[in-house]
XYZ file of C-alpha atoms in Angstrom:
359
model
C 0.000 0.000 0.000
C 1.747 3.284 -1.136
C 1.429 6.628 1.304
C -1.070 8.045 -0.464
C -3.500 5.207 -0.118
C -2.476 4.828 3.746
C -3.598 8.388 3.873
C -6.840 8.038 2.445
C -7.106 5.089 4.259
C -6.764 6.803 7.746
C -9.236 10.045 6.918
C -11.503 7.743 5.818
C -11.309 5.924 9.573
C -10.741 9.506 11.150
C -14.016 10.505 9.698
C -15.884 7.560 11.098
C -14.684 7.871 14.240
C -15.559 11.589 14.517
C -19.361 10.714 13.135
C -19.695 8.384 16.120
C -18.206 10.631 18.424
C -20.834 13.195 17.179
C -23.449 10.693 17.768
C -22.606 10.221 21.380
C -22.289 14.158 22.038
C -25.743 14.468 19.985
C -26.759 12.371 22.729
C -25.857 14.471 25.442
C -27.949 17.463 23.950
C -30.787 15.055 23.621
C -30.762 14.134 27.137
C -30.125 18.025 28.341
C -33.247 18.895 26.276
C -34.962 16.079 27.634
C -34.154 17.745 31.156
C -35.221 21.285 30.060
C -39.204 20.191 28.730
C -39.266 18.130 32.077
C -38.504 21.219 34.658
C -40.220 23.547 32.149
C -42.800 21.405 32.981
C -42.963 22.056 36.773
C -42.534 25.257 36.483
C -45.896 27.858 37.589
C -44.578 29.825 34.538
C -45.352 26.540 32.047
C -48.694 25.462 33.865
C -50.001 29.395 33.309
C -48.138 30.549 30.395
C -51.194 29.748 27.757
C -53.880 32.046 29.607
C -51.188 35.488 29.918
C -51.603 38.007 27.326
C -50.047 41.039 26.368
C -52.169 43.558 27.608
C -53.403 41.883 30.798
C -49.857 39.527 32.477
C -48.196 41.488 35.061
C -44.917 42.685 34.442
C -42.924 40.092 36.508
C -44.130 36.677 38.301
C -43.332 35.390 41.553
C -41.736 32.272 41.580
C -40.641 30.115 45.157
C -36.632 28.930 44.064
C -35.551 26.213 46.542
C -32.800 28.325 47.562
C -30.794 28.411 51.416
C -33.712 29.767 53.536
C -36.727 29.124 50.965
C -36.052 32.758 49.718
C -38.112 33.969 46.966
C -36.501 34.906 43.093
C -38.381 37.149 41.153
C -38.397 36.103 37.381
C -38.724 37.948 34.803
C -41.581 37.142 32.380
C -41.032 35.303 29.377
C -41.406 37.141 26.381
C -44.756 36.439 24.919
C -46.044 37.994 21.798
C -49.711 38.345 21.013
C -50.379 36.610 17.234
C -53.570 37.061 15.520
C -54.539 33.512 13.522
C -56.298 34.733 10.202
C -58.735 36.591 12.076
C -60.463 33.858 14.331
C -58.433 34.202 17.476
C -55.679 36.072 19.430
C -53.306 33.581 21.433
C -49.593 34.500 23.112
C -46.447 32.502 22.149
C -45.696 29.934 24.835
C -42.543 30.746 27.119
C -40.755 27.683 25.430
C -39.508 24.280 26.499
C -37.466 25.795 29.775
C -40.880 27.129 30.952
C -39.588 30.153 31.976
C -37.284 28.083 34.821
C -33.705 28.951 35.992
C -33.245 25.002 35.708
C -35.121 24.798 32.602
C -33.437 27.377 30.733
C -29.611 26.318 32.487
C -30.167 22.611 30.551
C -31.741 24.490 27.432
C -28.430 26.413 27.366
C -26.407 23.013 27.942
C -28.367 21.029 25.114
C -27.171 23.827 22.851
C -24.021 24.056 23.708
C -23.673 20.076 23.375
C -25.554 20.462 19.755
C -22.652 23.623 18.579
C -20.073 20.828 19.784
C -21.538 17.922 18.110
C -22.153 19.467 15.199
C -18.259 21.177 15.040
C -17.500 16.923 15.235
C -19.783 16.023 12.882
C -18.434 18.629 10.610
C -14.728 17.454 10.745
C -16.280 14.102 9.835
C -17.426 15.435 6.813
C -14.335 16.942 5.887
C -12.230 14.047 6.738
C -15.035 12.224 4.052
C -14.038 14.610 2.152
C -10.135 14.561 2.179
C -10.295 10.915 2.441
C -11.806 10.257 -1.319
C -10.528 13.713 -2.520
C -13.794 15.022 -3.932
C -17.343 16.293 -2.641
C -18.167 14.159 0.111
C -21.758 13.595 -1.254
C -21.370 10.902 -3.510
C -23.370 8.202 -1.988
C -26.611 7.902 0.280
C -24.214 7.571 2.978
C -22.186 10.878 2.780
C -25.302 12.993 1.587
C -26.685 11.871 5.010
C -23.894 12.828 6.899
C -23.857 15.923 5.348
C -27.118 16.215 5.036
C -27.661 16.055 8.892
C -24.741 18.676 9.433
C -26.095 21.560 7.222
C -29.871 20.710 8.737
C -28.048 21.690 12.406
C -26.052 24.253 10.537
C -29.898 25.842 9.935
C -30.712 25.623 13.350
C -27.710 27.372 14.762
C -28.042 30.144 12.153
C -31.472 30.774 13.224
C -30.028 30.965 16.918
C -27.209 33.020 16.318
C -29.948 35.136 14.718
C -31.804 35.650 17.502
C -35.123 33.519 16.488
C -36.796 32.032 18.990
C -36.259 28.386 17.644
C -35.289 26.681 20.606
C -38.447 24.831 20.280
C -37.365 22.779 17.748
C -34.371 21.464 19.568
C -36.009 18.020 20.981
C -36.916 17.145 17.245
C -34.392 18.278 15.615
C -31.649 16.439 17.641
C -33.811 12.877 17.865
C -33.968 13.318 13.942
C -30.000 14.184 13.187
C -29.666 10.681 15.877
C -31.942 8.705 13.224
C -30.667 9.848 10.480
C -26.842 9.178 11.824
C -28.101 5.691 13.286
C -29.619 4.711 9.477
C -26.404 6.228 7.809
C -24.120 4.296 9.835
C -26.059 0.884 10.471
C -27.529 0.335 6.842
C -26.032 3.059 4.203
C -22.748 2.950 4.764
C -20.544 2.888 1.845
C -16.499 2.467 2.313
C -14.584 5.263 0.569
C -14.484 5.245 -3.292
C -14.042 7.280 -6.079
C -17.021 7.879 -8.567
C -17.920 7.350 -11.949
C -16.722 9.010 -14.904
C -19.787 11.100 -15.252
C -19.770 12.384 -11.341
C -16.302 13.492 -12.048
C -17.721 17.320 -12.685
C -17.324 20.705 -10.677
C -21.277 20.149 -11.008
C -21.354 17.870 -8.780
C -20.048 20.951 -6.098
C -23.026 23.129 -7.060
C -25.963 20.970 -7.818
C -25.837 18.252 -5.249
C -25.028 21.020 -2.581
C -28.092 23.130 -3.213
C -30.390 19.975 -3.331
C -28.428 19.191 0.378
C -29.059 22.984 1.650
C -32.722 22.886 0.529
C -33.395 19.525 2.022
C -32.362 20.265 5.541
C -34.157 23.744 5.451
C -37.241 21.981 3.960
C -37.013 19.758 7.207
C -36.592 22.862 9.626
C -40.085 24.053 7.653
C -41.233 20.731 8.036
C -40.689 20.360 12.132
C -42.613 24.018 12.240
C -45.153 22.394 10.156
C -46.132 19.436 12.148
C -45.612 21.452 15.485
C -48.400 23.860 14.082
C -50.729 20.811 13.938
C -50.472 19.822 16.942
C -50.424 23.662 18.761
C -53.796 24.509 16.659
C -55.391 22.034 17.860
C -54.719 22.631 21.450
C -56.108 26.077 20.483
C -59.019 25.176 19.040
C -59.881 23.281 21.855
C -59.394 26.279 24.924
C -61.321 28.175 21.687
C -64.491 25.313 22.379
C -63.898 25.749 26.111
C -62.644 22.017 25.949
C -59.907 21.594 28.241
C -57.316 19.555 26.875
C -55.240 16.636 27.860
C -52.328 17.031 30.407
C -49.619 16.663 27.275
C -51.605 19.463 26.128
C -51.175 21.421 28.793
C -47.727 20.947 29.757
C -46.187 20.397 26.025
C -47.793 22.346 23.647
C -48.723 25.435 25.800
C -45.039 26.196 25.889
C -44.783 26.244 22.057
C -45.283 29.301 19.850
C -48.400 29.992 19.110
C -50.120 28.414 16.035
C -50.033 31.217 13.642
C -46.512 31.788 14.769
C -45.611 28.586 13.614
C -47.867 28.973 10.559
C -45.735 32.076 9.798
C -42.046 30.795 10.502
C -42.861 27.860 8.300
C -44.584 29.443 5.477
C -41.499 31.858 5.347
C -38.788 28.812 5.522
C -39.969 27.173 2.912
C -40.734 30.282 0.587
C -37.094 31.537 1.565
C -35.441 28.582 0.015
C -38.121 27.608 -3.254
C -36.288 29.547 -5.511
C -32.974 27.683 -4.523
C -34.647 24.221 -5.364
C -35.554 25.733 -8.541
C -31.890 26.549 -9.152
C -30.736 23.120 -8.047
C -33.338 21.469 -10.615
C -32.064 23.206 -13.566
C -27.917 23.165 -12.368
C -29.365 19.455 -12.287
C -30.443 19.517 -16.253
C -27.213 21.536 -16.687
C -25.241 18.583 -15.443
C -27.161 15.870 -17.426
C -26.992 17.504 -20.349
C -22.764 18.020 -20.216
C -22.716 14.038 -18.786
C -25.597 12.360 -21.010
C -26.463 14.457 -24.120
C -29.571 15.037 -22.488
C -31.134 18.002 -20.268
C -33.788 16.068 -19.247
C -34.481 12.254 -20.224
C -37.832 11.502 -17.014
C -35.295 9.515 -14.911
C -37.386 8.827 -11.831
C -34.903 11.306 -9.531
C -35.705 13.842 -12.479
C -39.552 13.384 -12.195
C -39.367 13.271 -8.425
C -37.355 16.215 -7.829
C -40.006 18.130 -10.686
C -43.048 16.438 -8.707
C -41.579 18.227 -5.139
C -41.120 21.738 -7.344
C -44.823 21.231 -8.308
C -46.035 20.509 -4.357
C -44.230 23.354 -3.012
C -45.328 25.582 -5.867
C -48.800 24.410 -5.384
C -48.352 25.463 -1.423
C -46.667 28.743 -1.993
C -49.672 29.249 -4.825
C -52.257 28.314 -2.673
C -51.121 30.686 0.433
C -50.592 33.799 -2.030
C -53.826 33.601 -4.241
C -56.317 31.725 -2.637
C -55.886 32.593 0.625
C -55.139 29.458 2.036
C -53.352 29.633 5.898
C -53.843 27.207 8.715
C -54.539 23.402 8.000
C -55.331 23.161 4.797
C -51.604 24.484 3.948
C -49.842 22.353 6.409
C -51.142 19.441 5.133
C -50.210 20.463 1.455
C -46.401 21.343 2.898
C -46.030 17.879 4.764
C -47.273 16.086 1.470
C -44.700 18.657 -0.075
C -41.872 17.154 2.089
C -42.581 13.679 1.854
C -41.977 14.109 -1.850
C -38.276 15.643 -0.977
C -38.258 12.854 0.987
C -39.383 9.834 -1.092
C -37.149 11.608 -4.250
C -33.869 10.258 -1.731
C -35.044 7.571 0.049
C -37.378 6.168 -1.851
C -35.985 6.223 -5.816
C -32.617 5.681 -4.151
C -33.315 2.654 -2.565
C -36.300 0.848 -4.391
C -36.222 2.488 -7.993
C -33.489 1.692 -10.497
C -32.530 4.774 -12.786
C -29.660 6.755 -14.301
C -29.115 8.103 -10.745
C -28.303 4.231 -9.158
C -24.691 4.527 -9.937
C -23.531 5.643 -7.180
C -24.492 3.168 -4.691
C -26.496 2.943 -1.773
């Protein structure tokens, strides 16, 4: 074996070893977020957050600490703005997951810190990938995952650094980034190679990368998506004076309010449309420099048109008809599951010009 091959060689085990290690510090910031819904949910803050508003909350709640001497802390109120939900009702943001608890928001503070480390592992994984096979480290199911997983966090922490309340997310983000590391690991993995002749292009660079980048930010509208399900009904239910179930109460009080979420998601996935219109035609670009072809109804081809159509159908719907609330959810999961069908599903179970590369 000559040096250069050694080399390769021990990247290529450098950058699994830094994946797992990511997996175990993910696991960590799973655990501290576990810890910050649980004390959120003790917390007087949490169990009364849902009936404050605006206009009517005092300025400051009392809260007993169990400090030396069962002294009293004053905390400041969470910040909770007043949405109005297309014009049926006005509900506050929840205080989020910490509740509006010193304890709550200390492990809050630790899962993210554990997540900024993890995904600073995760990312020298990626690059070792990278340095091992000397090319894009997306050329296989295995490496988009890994990468795919990194740039979904790397969406997160933007949003943080940012200063959007998106600590919400968190929980579900983390427990997805574990799955999806636990699949790529256990059942994609694909030793270091080099490609095919046709993957050997600088298009590879720009068109896979977009298609990774408007995946994971697809997912972050996706998590807003689902959450907004779950918060409106809660809502409708104190709307119906029906009280709801303790989950209710303790979970999905604390989340932002349903046309909040309705909002952040519709703008996600509007924000980064025009990018997976970009990465479809760099894709015809590409095919038409390695095939002859620009566009030849491979099934990743008519996939990746049919998840253009579903989020132009949402986007359409919520600009000219009007549509907000359910009705557009639903149409952005079905959206989504397209995205994610188009990689998992005509990767894996449908054979096609784009089966080359391996699982």
């Amino acid at each position: 074996m000559n040096l250069a091959a050694a080399t390769n060689e021990n990247l290529a085990h450098t950058s699994n070893v830094l994946v797992y290690s990511s997996m175990a510090v993910y696991t960590l910031a799973f655990f501290a977020h576990i810890a910050e819904w649980v004390f959120g949910s003790r917390s007087k803050v949490g169990r009364t957050a849902a009936a404050l508003t605006g206009a009517d909350a005092p300025a400051k709640i009392q809260v007993q600490v169990a400090q030396k001497g069962g002294a009293t802390a004053v905390l400041d109120r969470p910040k909770i703005i007043t949405r109005s939900a297309s014009g049926s009702r006005d509900v506050p943001d929840g205080p989020g997951a910490a509740g509006g608890t010193f304890k709550g928001d200390l492990y809050g503070r630790i899962a993210v810190s554990m997540t900024v480390l993890a995904f600073l592992v995760q990312t020298g994984g990626v690059v070792a990938r990278a340095m091992s096979v000397q090319r894009a480290p997306w050329g296989n199911m295995y490496e988009f995952s890994i990468t795919f997983s990194t740039v979904a966090v790397a969406a997160y922490l933007i949003l943080m650094v940012l200063k959007k309340n998106v600590r919400w997310m968190g929980l579900l983000l983390v427990t997805t980034v574990l799955l999806d590391l636990g699949i790529a690991t256990t059942v994609l993995y694909t030793s270091s190679d080099q490609l095919v002749p046709a993957l050997h292009s600088y298009w590879l660079w720009i068109h896979v990368s977009t298609a990774i980048i408007c995946g994971a930010v697809f997912y972050i509208g996706a998590v807003g998506t689902l959450l907004y399900l779950f918060r409106d009904s809660y809502e409708n239910k104190l709307a119906n004076g029906t009280e709801p179930g303790s989950f209710a109460q303790s979970v999905l009080s604390r989340l932002p309010a349903a046309a909040t979420l309705d909002k952040f998601s519709y703008r996600v996935n509007a924000a980064v449309f025009p990018l997976w219109t970009f990465t479809i035609i760099a894709g015809a670009i590409w095919a038409g420099d390695a095939w002859g072809r620009y566009w030849g109804w491979d099934p990743k081809e008519v996939w990746s048109f049919i998840t253009w159509v579903a989020y132009a159908c949402y986007l359409h719907a919520r600009a000219t008809a009007g549509w907000k609330g359910r009705k557009a959810a639903y149409l952005a999961l079905i959206a989504f599951g397209c995205w994610l069908f188009n990689y998992y599903g005509v990767n894996i179970f449908v054979t096609g010009k784009h089966s080359y590369a391996g699982v």
